[in-house]
Structures are given as structure tokens and as C-alpha cells.
CSV table of C-alpha atoms in Angstrom, one decimal:
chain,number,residue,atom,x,y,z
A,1,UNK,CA,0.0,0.0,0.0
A,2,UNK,CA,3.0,2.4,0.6
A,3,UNK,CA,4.4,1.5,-2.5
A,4,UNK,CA,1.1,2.3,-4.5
A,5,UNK,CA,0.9,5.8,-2.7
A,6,UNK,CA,4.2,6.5,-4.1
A,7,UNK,CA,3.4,5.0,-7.6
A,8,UNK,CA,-0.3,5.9,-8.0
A,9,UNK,CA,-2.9,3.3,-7.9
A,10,UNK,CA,-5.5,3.2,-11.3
A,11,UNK,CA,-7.3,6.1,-12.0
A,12,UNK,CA,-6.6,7.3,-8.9
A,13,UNK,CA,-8.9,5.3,-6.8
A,14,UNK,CA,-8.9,2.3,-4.2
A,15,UNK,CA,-11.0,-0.8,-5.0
A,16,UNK,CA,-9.6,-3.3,-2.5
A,17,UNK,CA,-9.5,-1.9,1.4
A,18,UNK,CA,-11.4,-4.1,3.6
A,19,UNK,CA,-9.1,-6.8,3.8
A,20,UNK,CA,-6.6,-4.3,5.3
A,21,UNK,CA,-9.4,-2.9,7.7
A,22,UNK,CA,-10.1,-6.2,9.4
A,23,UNK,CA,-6.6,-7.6,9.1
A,24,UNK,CA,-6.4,-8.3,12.8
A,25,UNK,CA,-2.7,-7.0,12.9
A,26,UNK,CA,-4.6,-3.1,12.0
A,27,UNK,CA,-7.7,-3.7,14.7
A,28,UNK,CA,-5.2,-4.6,17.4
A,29,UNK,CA,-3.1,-1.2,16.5
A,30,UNK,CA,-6.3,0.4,16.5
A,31,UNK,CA,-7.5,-0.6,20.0
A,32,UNK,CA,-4.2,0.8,20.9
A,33,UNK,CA,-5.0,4.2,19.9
A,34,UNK,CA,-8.3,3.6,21.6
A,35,UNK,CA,-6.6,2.5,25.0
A,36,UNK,CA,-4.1,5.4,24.8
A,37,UNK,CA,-7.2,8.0,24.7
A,38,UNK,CA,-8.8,5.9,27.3
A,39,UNK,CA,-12.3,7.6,27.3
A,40,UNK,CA,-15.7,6.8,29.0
A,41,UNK,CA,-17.5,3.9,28.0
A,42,UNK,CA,-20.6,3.6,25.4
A,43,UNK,CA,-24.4,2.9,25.5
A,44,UNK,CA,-22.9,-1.3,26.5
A,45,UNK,CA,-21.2,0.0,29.6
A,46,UNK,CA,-18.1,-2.0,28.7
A,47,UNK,CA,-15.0,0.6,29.4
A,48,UNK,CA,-11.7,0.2,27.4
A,49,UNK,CA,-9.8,-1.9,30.3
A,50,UNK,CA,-12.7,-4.3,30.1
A,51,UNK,CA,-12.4,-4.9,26.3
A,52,UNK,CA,-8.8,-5.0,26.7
A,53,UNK,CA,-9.4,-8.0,29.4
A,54,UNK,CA,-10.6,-10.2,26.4
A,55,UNK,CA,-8.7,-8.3,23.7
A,56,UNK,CA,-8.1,-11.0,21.9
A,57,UNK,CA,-11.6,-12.6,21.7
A,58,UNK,CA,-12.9,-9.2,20.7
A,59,UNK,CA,-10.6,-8.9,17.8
A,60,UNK,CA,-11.3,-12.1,16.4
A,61,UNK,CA,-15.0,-11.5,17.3
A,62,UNK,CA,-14.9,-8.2,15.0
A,63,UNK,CA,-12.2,-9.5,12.4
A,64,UNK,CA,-14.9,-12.4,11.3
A,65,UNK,CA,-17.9,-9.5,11.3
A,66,UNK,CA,-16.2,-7.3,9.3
A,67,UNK,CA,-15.0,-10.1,7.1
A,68,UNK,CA,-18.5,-11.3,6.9
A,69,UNK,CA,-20.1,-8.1,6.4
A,70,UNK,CA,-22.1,-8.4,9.7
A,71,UNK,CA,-21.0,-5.5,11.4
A,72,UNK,CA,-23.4,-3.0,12.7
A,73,UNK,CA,-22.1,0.0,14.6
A,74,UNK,CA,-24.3,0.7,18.2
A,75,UNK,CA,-25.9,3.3,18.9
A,76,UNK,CA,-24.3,6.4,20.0
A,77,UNK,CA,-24.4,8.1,23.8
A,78,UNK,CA,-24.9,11.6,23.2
A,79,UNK,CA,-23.8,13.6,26.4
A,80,UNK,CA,-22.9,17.7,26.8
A,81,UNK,CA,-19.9,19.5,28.1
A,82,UNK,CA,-19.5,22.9,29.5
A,83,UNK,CA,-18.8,25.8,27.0
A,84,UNK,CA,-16.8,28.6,29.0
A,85,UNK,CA,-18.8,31.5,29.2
A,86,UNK,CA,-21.4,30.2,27.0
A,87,UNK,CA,-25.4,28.9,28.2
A,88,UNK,CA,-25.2,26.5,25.1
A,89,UNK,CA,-23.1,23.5,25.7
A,90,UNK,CA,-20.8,21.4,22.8
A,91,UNK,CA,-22.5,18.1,21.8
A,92,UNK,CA,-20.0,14.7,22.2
A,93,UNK,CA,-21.0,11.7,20.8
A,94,UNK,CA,-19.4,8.6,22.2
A,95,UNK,CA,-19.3,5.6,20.5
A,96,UNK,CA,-18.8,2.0,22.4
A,97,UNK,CA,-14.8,0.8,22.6
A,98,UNK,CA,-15.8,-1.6,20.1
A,99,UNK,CA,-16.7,1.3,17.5
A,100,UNK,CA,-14.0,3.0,18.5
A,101,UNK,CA,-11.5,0.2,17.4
A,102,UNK,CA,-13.8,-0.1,14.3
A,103,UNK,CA,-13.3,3.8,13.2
A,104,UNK,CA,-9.7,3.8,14.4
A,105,UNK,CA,-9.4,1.1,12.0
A,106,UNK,CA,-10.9,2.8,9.4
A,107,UNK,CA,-9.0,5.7,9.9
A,108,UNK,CA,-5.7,3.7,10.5
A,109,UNK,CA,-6.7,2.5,6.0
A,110,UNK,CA,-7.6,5.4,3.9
A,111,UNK,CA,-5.9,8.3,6.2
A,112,UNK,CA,-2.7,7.3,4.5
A,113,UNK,CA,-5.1,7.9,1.0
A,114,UNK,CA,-6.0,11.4,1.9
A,115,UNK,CA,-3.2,12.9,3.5
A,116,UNK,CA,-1.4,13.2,0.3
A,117,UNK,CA,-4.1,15.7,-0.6
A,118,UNK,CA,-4.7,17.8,2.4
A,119,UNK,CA,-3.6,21.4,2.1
A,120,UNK,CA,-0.1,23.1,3.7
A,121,UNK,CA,-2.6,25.1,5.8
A,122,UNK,CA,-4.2,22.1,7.4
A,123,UNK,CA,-3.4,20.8,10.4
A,124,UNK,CA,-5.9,19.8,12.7
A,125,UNK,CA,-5.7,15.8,13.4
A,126,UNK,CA,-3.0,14.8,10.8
A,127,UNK,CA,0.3,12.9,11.5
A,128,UNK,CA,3.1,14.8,12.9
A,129,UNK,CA,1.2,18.2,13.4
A,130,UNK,CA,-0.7,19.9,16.4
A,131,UNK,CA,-2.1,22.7,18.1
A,132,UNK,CA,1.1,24.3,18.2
A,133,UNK,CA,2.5,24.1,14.3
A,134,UNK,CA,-0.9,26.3,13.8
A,135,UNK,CA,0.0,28.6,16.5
A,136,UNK,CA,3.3,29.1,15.5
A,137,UNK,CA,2.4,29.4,11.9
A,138,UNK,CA,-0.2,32.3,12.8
A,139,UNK,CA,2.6,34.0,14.8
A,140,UNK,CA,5.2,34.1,12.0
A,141,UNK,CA,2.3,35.5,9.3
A,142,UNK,CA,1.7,38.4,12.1
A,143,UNK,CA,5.1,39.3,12.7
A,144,UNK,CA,5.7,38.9,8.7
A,145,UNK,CA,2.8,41.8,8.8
A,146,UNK,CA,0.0,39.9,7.5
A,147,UNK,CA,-2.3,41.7,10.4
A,148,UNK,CA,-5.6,41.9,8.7
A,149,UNK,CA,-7.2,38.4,9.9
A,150,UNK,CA,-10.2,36.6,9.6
A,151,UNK,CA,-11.8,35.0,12.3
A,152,UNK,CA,-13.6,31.9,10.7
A,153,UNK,CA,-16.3,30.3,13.0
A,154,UNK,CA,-18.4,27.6,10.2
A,155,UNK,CA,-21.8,27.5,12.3
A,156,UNK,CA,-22.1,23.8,14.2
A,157,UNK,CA,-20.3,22.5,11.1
A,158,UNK,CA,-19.7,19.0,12.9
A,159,UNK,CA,-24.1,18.8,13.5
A,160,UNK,CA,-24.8,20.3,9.8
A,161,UNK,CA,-21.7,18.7,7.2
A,162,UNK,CA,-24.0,16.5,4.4
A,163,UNK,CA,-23.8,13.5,4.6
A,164,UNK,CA,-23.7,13.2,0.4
A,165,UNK,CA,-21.5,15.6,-0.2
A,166,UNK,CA,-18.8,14.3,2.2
A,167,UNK,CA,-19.6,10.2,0.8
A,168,UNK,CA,-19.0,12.3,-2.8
A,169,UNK,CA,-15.2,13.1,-1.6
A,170,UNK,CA,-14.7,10.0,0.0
A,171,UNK,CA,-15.8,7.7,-3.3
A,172,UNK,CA,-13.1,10.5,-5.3
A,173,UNK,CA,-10.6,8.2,-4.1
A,174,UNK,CA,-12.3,5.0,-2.3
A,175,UNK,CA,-14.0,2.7,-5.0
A,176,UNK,CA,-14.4,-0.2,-2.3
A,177,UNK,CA,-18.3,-0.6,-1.2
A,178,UNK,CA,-17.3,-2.5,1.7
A,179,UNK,CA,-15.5,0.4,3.3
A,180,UNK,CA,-18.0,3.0,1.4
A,181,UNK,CA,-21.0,1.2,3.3
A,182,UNK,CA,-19.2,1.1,6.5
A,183,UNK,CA,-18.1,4.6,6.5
A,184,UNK,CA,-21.9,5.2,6.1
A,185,UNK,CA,-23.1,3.3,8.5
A,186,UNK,CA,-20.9,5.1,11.0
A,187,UNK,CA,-22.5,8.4,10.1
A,188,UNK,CA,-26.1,7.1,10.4
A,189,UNK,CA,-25.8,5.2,13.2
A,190,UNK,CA,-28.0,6.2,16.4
A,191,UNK,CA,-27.7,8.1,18.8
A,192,UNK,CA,-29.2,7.6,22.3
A,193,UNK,CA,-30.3,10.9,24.3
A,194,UNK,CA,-32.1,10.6,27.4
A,195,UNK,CA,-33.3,7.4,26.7
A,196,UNK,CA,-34.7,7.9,23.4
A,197,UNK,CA,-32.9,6.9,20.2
A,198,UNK,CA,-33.0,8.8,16.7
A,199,UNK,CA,-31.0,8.9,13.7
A,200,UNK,CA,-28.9,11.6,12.2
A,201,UNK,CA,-29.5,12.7,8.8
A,202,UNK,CA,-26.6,14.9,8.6
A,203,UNK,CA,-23.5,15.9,10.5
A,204,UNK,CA,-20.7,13.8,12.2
A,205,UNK,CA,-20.7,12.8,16.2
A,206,UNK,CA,-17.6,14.7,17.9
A,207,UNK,CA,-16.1,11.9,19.9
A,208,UNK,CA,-15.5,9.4,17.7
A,209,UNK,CA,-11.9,8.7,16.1
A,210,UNK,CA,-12.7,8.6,12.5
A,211,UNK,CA,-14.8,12.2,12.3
A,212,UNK,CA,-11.8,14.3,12.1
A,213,UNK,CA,-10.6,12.8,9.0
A,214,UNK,CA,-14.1,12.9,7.9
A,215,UNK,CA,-14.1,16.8,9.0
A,216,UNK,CA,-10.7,17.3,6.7
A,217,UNK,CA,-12.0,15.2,3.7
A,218,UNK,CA,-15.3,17.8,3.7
A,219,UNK,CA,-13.7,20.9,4.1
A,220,UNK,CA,-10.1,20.2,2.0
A,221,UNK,CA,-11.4,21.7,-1.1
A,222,UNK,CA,-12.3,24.8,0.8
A,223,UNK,CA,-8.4,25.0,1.7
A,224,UNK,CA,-7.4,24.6,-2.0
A,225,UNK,CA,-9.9,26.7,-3.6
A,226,UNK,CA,-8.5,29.6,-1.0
A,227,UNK,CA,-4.8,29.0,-2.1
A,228,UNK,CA,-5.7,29.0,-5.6
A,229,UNK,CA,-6.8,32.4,-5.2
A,230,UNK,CA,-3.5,33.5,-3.2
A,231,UNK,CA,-5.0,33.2,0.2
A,232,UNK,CA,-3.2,31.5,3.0
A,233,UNK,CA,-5.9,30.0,5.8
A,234,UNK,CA,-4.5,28.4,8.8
A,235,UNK,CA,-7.0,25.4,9.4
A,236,UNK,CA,-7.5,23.6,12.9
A,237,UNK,CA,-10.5,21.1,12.3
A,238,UNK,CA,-13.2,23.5,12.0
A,239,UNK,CA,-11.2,26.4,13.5
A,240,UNK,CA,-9.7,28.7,11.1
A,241,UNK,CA,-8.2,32.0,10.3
A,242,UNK,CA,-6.6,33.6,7.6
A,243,UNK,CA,-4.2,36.3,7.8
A,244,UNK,CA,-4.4,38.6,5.3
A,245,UNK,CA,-2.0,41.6,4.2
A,246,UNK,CA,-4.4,44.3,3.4
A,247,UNK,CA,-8.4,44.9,4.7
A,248,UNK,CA,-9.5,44.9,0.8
A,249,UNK,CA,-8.0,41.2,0.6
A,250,UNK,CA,-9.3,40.0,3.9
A,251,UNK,CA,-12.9,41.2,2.1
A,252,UNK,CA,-12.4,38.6,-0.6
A,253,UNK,CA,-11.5,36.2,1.6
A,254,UNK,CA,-15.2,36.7,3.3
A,255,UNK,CA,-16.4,36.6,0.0
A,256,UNK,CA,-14.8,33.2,-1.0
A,257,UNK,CA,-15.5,32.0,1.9
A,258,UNK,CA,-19.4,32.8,1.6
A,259,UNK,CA,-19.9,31.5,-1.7
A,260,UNK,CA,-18.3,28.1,-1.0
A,261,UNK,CA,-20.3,28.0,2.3
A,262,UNK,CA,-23.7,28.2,0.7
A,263,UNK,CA,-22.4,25.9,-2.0
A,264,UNK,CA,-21.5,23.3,0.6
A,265,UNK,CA,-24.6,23.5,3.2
A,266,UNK,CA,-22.6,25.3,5.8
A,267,UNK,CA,-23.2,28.7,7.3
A,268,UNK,CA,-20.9,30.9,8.8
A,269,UNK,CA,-21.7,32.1,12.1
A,270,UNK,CA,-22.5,36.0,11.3
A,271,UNK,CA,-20.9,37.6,14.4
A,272,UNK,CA,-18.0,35.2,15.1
A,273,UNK,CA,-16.9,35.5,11.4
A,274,UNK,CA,-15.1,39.0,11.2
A,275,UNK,CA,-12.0,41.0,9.5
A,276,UNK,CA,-9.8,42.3,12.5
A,277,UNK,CA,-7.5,44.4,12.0
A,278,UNK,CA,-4.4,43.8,14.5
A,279,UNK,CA,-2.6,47.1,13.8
A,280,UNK,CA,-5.2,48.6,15.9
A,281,UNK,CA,-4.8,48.8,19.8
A,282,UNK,CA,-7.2,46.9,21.4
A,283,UNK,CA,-7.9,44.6,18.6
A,284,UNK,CA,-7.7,40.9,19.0
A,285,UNK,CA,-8.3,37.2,17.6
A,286,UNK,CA,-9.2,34.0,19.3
A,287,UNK,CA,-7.4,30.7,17.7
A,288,UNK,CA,-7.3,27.5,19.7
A,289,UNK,CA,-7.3,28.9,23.1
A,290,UNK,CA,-5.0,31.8,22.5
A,291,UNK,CA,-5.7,35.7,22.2
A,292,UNK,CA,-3.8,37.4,19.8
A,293,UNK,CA,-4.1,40.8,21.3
A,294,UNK,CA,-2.5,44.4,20.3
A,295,UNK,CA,-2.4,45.9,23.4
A,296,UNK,CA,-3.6,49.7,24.5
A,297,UNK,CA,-0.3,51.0,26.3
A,298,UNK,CA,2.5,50.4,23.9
A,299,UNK,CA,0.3,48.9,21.2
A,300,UNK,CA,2.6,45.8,21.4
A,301,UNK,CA,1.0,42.4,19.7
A,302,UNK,CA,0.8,39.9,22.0
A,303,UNK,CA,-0.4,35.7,23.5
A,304,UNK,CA,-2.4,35.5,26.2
A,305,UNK,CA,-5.1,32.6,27.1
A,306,UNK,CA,-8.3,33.4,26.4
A,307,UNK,CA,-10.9,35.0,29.1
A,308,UNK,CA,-13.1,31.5,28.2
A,309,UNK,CA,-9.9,29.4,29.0
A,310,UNK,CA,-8.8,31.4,31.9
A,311,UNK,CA,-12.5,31.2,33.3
A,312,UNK,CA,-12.3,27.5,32.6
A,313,UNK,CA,-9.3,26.9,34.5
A,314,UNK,CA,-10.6,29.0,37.6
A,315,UNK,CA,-13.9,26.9,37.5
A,316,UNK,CA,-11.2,24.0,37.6
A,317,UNK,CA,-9.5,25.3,40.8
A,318,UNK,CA,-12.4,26.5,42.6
A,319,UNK,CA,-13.8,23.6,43.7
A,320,UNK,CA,-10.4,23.0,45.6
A,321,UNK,CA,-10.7,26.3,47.1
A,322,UNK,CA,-13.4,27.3,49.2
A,323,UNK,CA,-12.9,28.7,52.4
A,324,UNK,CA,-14.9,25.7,54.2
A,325,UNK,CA,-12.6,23.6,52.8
A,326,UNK,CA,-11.1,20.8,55.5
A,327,UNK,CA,-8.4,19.8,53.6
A,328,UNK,CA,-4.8,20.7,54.4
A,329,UNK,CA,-3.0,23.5,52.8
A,330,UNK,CA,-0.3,20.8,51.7
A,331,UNK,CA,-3.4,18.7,50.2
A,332,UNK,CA,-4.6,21.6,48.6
A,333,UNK,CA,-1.7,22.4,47.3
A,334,UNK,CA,-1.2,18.7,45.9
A,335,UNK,CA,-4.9,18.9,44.0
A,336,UNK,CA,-4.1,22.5,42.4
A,337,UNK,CA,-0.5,20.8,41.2
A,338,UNK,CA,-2.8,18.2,39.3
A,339,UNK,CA,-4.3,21.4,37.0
A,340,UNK,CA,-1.7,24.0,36.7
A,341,UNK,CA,1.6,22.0,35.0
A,342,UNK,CA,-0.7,20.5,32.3
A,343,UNK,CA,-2.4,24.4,31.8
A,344,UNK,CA,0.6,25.9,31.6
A,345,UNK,CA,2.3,23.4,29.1
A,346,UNK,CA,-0.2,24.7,26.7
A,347,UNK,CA,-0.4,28.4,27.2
A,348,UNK,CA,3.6,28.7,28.0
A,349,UNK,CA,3.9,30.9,25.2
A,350,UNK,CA,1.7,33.2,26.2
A,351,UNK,CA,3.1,36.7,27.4
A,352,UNK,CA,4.6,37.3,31.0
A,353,UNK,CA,1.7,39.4,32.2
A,354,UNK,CA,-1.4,36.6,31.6
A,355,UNK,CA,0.0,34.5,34.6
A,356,UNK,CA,0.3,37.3,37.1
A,357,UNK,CA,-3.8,37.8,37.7
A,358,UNK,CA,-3.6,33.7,38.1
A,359,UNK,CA,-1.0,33.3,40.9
A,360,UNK,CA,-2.4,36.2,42.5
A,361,UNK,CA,-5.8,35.1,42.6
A,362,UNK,CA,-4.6,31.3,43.5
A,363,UNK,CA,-2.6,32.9,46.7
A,364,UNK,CA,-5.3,35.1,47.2
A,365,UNK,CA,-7.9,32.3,47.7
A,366,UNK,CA,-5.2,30.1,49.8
A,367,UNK,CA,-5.2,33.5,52.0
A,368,UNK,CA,-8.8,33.3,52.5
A,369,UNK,CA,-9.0,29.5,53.8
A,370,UNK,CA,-6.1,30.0,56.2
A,371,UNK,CA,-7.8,33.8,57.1
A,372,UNK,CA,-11.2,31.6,58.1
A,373,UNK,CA,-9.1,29.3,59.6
A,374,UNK,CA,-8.3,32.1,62.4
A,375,UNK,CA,-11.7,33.2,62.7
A,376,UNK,CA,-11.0,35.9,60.1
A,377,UNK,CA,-13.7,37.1,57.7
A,378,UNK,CA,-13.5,37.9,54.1
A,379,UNK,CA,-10.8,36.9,51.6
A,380,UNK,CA,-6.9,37.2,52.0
A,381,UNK,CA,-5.8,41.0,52.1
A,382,UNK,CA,-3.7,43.6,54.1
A,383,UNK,CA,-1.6,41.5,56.9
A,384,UNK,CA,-2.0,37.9,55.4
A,385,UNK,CA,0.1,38.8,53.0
A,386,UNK,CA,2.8,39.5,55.5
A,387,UNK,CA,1.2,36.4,57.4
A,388,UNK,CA,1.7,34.1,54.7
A,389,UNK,CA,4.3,35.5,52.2
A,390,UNK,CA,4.5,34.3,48.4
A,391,UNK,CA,7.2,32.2,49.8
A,392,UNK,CA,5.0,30.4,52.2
A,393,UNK,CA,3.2,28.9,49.3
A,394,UNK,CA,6.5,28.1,47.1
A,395,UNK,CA,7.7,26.0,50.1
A,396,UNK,CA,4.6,23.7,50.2
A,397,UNK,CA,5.5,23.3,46.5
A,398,UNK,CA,2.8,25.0,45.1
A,399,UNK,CA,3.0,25.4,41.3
A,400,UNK,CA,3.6,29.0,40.3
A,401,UNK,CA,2.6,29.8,36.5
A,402,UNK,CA,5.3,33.0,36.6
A,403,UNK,CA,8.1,30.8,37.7
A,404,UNK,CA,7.4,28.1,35.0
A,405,UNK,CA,7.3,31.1,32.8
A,406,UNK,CA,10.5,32.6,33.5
A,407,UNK,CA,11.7,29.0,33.5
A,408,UNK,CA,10.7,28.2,29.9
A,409,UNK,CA,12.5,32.5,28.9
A,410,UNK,CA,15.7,32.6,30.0
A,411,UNK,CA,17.3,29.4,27.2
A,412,UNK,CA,14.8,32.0,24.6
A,413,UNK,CA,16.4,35.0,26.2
A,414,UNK,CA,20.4,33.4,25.8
């Protein structure tokens, strides 16, 4: 299969995939995946460490379905998470483990296929790219002076992509009806909501392994038909944002990006999708949890976390901090030190100032359980900060975000 993706394969297309999809050699690397991303369990209850208990019966149990063309995905649970800030929560779909080793599998056979075709500017859920590259990328078109961005948001895109268009891109390059109909089957299968069960006519579940390839697939010719007009988008999933050098050429960006929309059954959300200007003080863009922000004093573009992220991670440390809390400071301590290292590894490059308001309001709260703790009323202030100094905190090893900071600039700053 390598060698064909080097050489071409006839006319382009793939007639003979399901034999690699049910080798079990591919579903045991799949359930791999699926064990690394752990994840809660489906509609059957059965969790990943108790299908990896009988691993090998499951395998061969889903090697001779697939084989015989037996397979038939279960339904889908369909929970809600938290949007920061928002009323309206995200919609997760998640399938059982034994799905999940099925898409993973899936994915594990024709990614290989597409990923010769995605665009540069791609790079949500592809091999050997991240988050991050996109970050970097939009920093480097800033500082080249590319300042006049739009902010892309495609209106629930993963709860409105069609289902025929999408099976359209796949068959460009999959001729195999065996993989065609199971690809199908995964985006019509049920989905069970408060104890009901429907069926989707369009759109693909968030949660499961093989819908962000799906997601790429739809909105690839989108990226190309951008670059073929001289535009550069920077592409996260469904995220994107393309920097653009001057305001009349971020205006046919929102043009293009219109017309393909309506052409494609998606609608852009009409006040998240914008052309900011980032030469003006003030002005800012959100991108995968980062602000890009020119500030009001100097006018100096800068990272920060966003305000949803930043309220996020304060719900997050809250709950450990009330002032009726029983717990000791050291045990306090050790629960905050389970959120902060993994929250700062993301948002490290962020500038100096966005971790300031965090420590201080962490210390501040630790102030106000050890205030209440000598019959004291009202949060930490005036004295307790004499009482209990920074360095009080740093002893018991709590986790400072400046520190970490200053850590991660001083090899950037020789």
C-alpha cells in the first residue's frame, strides 16, 4: 500500500481496502489508539480496560464481522460539556470501545489515502502536526505583517456537514463498497439521548476517532480553492483563520468564503466571522485557546489565554478552594498541582503578564481558607500577605505559573 501511494494506484482510486481494515494486525493497533485516549464507555457499559481483558476474543470477534459483512455500529451516547462562558453546551458523541477500534481502524486505512491531498494550511488531526504548528504558523504570518485576519467560526459545522456531499469526496478516491458502506453506517448510526434513540441525517458525532478525517476530507477543497486564489488559511479542524496583508484582501476572503459555504450546506456564524485588524490597539483574535491581542499601552502584539480558557481553569481550581474547605493547605496544594503543570504546558507561550492575575488570585484564595481558619472574615488582604508571604506557598511546593514562565524564557532570552 506504501508503494502504491508513491506510484499511483488506477485512476486514482482504491478498490480493494477491507481486507486491510479487518486484518487483525490493524484492529489490534487500532484498540491501541483507543486505549491510549482511554475515554468513557458507550451505551454497552463495557469501558476500554474491560475490552482490553478479552482483547483478543474481541478482535477475532470483530475481524470475522467485518469479514462477513455483519457489522453494525451501536448506537451512539450523546452527552454535553460545558462551553466557558457560553449557556449553550458542545455536543460529544461517544461511541462504544468496540466502535471506536472499528473507526480507528478505518481511519488507520484510507488516512494514508487522503493525507497526500490535504492542504499546507491544514493541520488539525494529521500525522506529525498539532495545536502548536498552527500557533506558530499564525505568529510568524503576524510578525511577517500579515495583520488583517479573519476570524472563521463555520456554524455547528460537525451537527450540519452533508452526509452526500462528504460520501461524494470519500468515493473520489475510495472505489471499495465494503469500506463505502461502512463509513456510512458510521455516520447514520444512532444516537441515544435521554433514553430515546434517533438517527442523524446529517452531521458527524464529535467523539469518535474517525470524524476528524471525515471533517478534513469535507472541508479540503475549501483549503485549495482559497490557495488557488492567493489566500493563506491556517486550518484547525473546523477552527480557522486567515491572515491577510491588506483589509481589501481580507474582504475577498469573506467573499470566498461565503460562496463556498452556501455551495456546501454550511453557514458561517455572522458575528463570530469578522475581518480584524491587528494594527489597531485593542484589537484581538481568538485561535485554539490563544488571544492574539494588540495591546492599549505600547500597542505591542501579544499571546495571552483566552478570558473563556482562563474562566475555565478558575472553574477548575475553585472547587479546591473554598474557604470551608477541611483539607490541608499541603493537600490543597497537591490537588491544584494536578491542574496547573498540564495548563501551563499549553499556554507557556503566552506573554509574561497573563500569569500574574492567576497566581495572585490562587494565593489570594489560599489566603482566605487560612484567614477563616483564624476566625477571620473575608478573603486574603492587608496583613495575610505578610502572614503568609509568596514564599510560604512556594515551600509547600505550590505550582507558580510565573516561575514556570521565566523558567521556559531565560534558554529563549540566551
Amino acid at each position: 500500500m506504501l508503494a502504491a501511494l508513491e506510484e499511483g494506484v488506477r485512476g486514482g482510486k482504491w478498490f480493494s481496502l477491507i481486507d486491510k481494515v479487518h486484518r487483525p494486525a490493524n484492529l489490534r493497533a487500532a484498540y491501541r489508539k483507543v486505549a491510549a485516549n482511554d475515554g468513557a464507555a458507550g451505551v454497552d457499559h463495557v469501558s476500554v480496560k474491560a475490552f482490553g481483558e478479552r482483547l483478543e476474543a474481541e478482535i477475532e470477534r470483530l475481524h470475522e464481522a467485518l469479514r462477513k459483512r455483519d457489522y453494525q455500529p451501536s448506537a451512539i451516547r450523546r452527552t454535553y460539556i460545558e462551553k466557558p462562558g457560553k449557556r449553550e453546551k458542545r455536543p460529544l458523541g461517544i461511541p462504544t470501545v468496540r466502535d471506536r477500534v472499528v473507526q480507528s481502524a478505518v481511519r488507520q486505512v484510507i488516512e494514508p489515502i487522503f493525507e497526500r491531498e490535504l492542504a499546507e494550511g491544514s493541520y488539525g488531526f494529521r500525522p506529525g502536526r498539532g495545536c502548536k504548528d498552527a500557533l506558530r504558523e499564525l505568529d510568524r504570518r503576524l510578525k511577517e505583517g500579515d495583520l488583517q485576519v479573519v476570524e472563521v467560526d463555520i456554524r455547528k459545522f460537525f451537527d450540519t456537514l452533508d452526509h452526500g456531499r462528504l460520501m461524494e469526496r470519500v468515493r473520489e478516491r475510495v472505489a471499495d463498497g465494503n469500506v463505502l458502506a461502512l463509513i456510512r453506517a458510521m455516520l447514520t448510526q444512532g444516537v441515544m439521548e435521554q433514553g430515546r434513540e434517533w438517527v442523524p441525517e446529517e452531521g458527524a458525532p464529535q467523539g469518535g476517532p474517525l470524524s476528524p478525517l471525515l471533517a478534513n476530507i469535507y472541508l479540503n477543497p475549501l483549503d485549495h480553492r482559497l490557495q488557488a486564489e492567493g489566500l493563506r488559511p491556517i486550518r484547525y479542524a473546523d477552527d480557522m483563520v486567515i491572515p491577510c496583508r491588506t483589509l481589501q484582501e481580507a474582504e475577498r476572503a469573506l467573499a470566498l468564503l461565503r460562496e463556498w459555504m452556501d455551495a456546501n450546506g454550511l453557514k458561517l456564524h455572522p458575528e463570530k466571522t469578522r475581518s480584524v485588524d491587528l494594527s489597531q490597539r485593542g484589537a484581538y483574535v481568538d485561535f485554539l485557546g490563544y488571544r492574539f491581542k494588540r495591546t492599549k499601552g505600547k500597542g505591542r502584539l501579544g499571546r495571552w489565554p483566552s478570558p473563556n480558557n482562563v474562566k475555565r481553569l478558575r472553574g477548575n481550581l475553585k472547587r479546591h478552594l473554598r474557604r470551608a474547605n477541611g483539607k490541608s493547605i499541603e493537600e490543597i496544594i497537591r490537588l491544584l498541582n494536578r491542574s496547573l503543570p498540564g495548563w501551563f504546558e499549553y499556554f507557556k507561550h503566552a506573554s509574561h503578564p497573563a500569569f500574574e492575575g492567576i497566581d495572585g488570585w490562587v494565593r489570594m484564595r489560599l489566603r482566605s481558607i487560612l484567614r477563616k481558619r483564624r476566625h477571620g472574615k473575608g478573603r486574603g488582604r492587608g496583613s495575610d500577605h505578610q502572614r503568609w508571604p509568596n514564599a510560604y506557598f512556594a515551600e509547600r511546593g505550590l505550582f507558580s505559573l510565573c516561575a514556570a514562565h521565566a523558567t521556559v524564557r531565560q534558554p529563549a532570552q540566551r
